[in-house]
mmCIF file of C-alpha atoms in Angstrom:
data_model
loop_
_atom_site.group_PDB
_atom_site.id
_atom_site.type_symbol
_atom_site.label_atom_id
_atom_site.label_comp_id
_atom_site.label_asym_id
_atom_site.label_seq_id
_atom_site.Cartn_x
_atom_site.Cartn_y
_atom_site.Cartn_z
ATOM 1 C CA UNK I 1 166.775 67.628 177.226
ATOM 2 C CA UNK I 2 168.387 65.427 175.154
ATOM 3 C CA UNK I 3 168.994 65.965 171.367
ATOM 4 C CA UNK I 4 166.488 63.709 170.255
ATOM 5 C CA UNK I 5 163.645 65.090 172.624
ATOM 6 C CA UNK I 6 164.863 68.186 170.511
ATOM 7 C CA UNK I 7 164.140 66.901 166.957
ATOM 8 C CA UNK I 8 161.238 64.842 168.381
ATOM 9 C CA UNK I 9 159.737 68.821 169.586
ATOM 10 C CA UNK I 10 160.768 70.520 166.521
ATOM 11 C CA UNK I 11 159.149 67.437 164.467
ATOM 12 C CA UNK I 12 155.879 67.631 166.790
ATOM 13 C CA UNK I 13 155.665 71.241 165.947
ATOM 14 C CA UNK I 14 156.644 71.312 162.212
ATOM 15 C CA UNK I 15 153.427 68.507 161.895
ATOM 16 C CA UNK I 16 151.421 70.763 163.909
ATOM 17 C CA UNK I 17 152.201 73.824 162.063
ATOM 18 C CA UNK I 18 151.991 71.550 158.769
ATOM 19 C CA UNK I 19 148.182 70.515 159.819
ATOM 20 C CA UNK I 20 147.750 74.514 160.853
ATOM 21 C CA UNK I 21 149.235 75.880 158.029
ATOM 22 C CA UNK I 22 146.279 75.068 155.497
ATOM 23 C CA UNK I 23 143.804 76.453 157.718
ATOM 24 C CA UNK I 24 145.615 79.786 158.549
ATOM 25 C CA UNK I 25 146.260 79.803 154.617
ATOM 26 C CA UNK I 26 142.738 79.523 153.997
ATOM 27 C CA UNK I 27 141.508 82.288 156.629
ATOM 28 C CA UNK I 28 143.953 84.267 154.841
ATOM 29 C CA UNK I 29 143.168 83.703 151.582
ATOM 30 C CA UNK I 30 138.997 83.746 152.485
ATOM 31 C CA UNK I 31 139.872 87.229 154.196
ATOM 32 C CA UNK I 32 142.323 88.478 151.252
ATOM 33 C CA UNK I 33 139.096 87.926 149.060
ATOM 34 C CA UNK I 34 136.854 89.516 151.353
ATOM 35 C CA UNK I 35 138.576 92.639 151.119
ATOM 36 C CA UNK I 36 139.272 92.231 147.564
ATOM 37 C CA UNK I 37 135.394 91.487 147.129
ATOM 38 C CA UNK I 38 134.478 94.702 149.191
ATOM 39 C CA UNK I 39 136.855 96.762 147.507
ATOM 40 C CA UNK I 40 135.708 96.255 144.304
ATOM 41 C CA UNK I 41 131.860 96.274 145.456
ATOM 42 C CA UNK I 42 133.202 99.857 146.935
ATOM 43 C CA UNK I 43 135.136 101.101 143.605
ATOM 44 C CA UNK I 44 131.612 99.535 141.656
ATOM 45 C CA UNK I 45 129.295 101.376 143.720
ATOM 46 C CA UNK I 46 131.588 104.683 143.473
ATOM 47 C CA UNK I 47 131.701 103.876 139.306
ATOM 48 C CA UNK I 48 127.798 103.487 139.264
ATOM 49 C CA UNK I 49 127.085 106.423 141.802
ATOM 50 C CA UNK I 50 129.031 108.479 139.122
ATOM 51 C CA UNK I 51 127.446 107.155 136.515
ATOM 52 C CA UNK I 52 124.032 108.326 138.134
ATOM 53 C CA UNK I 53 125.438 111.728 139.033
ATOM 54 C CA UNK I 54 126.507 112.018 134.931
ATOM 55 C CA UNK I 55 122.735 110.594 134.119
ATOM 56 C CA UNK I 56 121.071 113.062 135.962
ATOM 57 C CA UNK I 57 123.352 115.770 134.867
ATOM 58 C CA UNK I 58 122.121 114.642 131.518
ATOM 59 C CA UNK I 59 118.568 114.363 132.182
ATOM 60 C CA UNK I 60 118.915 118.050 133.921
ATOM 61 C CA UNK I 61 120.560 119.767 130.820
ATOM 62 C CA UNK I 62 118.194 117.174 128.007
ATOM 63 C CA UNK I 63 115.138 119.049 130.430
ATOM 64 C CA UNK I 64 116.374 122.174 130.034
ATOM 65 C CA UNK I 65 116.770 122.034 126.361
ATOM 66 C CA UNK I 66 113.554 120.539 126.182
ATOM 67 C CA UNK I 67 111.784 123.802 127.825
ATOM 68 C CA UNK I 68 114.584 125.936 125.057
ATOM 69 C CA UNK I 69 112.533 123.858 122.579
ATOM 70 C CA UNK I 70 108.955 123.974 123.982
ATOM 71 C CA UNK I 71 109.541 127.968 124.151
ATOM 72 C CA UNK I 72 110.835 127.632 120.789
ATOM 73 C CA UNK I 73 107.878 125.973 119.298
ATOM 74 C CA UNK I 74 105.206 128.199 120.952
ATOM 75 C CA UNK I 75 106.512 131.097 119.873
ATOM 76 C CA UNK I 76 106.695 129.558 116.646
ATOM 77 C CA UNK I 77 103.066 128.206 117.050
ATOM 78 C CA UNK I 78 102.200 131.899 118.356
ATOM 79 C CA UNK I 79 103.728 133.436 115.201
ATOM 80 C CA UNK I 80 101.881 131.054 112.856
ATOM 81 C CA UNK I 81 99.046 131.231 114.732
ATOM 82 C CA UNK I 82 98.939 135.145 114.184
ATOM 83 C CA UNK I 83 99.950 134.523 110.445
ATOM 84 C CA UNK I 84 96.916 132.429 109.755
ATOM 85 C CA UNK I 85 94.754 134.586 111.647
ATOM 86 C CA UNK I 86 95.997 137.511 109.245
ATOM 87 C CA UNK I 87 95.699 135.183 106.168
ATOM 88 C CA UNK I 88 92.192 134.305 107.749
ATOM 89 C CA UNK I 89 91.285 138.258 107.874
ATOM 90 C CA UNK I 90 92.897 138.518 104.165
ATOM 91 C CA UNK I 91 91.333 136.070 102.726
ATOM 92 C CA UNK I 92 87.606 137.244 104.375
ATOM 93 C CA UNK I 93 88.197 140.718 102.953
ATOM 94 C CA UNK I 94 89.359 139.197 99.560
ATOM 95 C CA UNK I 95 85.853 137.433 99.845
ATOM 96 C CA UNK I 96 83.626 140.529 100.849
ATOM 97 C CA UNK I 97 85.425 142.412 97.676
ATOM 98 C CA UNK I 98 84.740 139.251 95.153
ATOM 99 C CA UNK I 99 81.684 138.833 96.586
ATOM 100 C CA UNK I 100 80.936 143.401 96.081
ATOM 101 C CA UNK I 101 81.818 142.190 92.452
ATOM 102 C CA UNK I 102 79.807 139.441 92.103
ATOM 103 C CA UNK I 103 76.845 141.219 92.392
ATOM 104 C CA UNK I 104 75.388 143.185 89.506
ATOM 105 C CA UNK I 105 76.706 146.517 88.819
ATOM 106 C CA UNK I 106 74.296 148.164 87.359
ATOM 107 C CA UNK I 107 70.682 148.956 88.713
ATOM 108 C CA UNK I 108 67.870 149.782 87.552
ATOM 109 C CA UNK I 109 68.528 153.434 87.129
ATOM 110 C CA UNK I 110 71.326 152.603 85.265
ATOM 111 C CA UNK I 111 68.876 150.526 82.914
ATOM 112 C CA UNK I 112 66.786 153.643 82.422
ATOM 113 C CA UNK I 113 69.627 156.363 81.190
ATOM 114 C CA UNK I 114 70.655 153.668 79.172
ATOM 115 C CA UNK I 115 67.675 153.464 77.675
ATOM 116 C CA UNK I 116 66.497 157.465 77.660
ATOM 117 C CA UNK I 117 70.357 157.603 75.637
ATOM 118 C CA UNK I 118 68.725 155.331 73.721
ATOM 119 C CA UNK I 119 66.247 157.607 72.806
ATOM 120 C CA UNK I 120 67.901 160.659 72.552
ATOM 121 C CA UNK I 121 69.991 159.222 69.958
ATOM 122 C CA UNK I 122 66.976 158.017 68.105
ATOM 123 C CA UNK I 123 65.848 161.442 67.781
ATOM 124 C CA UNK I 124 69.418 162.338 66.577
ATOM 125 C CA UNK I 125 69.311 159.844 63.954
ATOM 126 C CA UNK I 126 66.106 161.239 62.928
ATOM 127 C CA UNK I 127 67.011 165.055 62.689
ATOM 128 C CA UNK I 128 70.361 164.200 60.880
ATOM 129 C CA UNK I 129 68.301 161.766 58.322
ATOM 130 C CA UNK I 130 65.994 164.882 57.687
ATOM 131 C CA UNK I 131 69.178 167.120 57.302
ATOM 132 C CA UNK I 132 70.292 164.739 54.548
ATOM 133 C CA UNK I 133 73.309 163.670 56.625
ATOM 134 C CA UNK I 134 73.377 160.194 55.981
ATOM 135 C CA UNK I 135 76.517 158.918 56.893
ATOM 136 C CA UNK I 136 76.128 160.427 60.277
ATOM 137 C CA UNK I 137 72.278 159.241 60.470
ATOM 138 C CA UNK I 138 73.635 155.846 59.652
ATOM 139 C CA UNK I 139 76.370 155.725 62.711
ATOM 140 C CA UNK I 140 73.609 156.877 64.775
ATOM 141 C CA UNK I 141 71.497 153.607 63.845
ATOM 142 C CA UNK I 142 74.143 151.395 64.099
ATOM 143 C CA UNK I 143 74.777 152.837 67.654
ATOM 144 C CA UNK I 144 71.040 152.906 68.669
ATOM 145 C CA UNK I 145 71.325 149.010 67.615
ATOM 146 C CA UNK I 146 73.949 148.485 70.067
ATOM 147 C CA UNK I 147 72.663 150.411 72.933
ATOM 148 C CA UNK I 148 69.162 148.643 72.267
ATOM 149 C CA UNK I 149 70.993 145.413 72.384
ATOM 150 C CA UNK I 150 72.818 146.037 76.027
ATOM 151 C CA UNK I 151 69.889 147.951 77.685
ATOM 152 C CA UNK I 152 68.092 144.357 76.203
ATOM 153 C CA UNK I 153 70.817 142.238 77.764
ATOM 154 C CA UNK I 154 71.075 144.326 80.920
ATOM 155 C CA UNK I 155 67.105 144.165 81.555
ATOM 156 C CA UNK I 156 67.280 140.482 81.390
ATOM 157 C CA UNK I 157 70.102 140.167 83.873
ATOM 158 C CA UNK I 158 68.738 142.571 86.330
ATOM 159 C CA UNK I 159 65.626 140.230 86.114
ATOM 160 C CA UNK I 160 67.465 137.012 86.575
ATOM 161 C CA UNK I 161 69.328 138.970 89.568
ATOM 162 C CA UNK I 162 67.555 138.807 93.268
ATOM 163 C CA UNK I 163 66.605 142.039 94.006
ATOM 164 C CA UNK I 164 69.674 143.200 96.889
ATOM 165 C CA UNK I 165 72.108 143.471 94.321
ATOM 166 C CA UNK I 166 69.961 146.082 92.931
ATOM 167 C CA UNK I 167 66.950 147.672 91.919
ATOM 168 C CA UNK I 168 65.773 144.696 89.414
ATOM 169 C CA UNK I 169 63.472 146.186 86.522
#
C-alpha cells in the first residue's frame, strides 16, 4: 500500500475513533458515577446503620435508667407512703387523747365530795366561830364561798355535758 492509502487509513480511523471517543467517554464517565453513586449510597447506609446501632444503644441504656428511676421513685413512694401512714396513726392517737380531754373530767361523784367538803368546812367555820377564832372562822367562809362557787359551776357543766362523758348530776 501506498503512502497515501496509509494516511487515508490512519485518517479513517482517527475520525472513527474521534466519533467513538465521546461515547466510550461517556460509558466511562456514566459508569465512574455509578460506582461513585453506589459507593457513597454504601458508606451512607454504613453511616446511618451506625447511627441506628448508637440510637438503640441509647434507647437501651435511657431504658435502663428509666427502670433505676422507676425503682427509685417507688421506693421513695413506698417510704412516704409508710411515713404518712405513721403520721396518719399519729395524728388518730393525737385525736383519741384531745378528744379523752375534751370530755369533762369530773363526774358526778366528783360533784358530790366537792360538795360534802363543802360541808365539812361549814361545820368548821362554825365550831371555830363558837371557839372565838375569828380569823380562822373567817378563812373558812371565804373558802366555803369558793368551793360553793366551783361545785356551782361544775353542776352546771356536768348538766350542759351529754351524759358519756360522765355521770351528769
Amino acid at each position: 500500500m501506498q503512502l497515501h492509502h496509509y494516511v487515508l487509513a490512519i485518517s479513517i480511523g482517527w475520525m472513527v475513533t474521534l466519533i467513538i471517543l465521546p461515547f466510550l467517554i461517556a460509558k466511562t464517565r456514566r459508569f465512574a458515577y455509578n460506582r461513585g453513586f453506589e459507593a457513597g449510597k454504601a458508606f451512607h447506609d454504613q453511616t446511618l446503620a451506625l447511627q441506628l446501632q448508637e440510637a438503640k444503644q441509647a434507647r437501651d441504656d435511657l431504658r435502663t435508667e428509666l427502670q433505676r428511676t422507676r425503682q427509685a421513685c417507688e421506693q421513695q413512694l413506698a417510704a412516704r407512703q409508710a411515713n404518712i401512714t405513721a403520721l396518719k396513726t399519729s395524728i388518730s392517737e393525737l385525736e383519741a387523747r384531745i378528744m379523752s380531754y375534751t370530755g369533762l373530767a369530773v363526774t358526778k361523784a366528783d360533784y358530790d365530795l366537792l360538795t360534802a367538803t363543802a360541808e365539812t368546812l361549814g361545820l368548821t367555820e362554825r365550831t371555830l366561830s363558837a371557839l372565838k377564832a375569828g380569823q380562822q372562822a373567817s378563812k373558812a367562809r371565804n373558802q366555803i364561798e369558793h368551793l360553793t362557787r366551783l361545785a356551782k359551776r361544775m353542776h352546771a357543766h356536768l348538766r350542759e355535758t351529754p351524759s358519756s362523758a360522765g355521770a351528769a348530776a
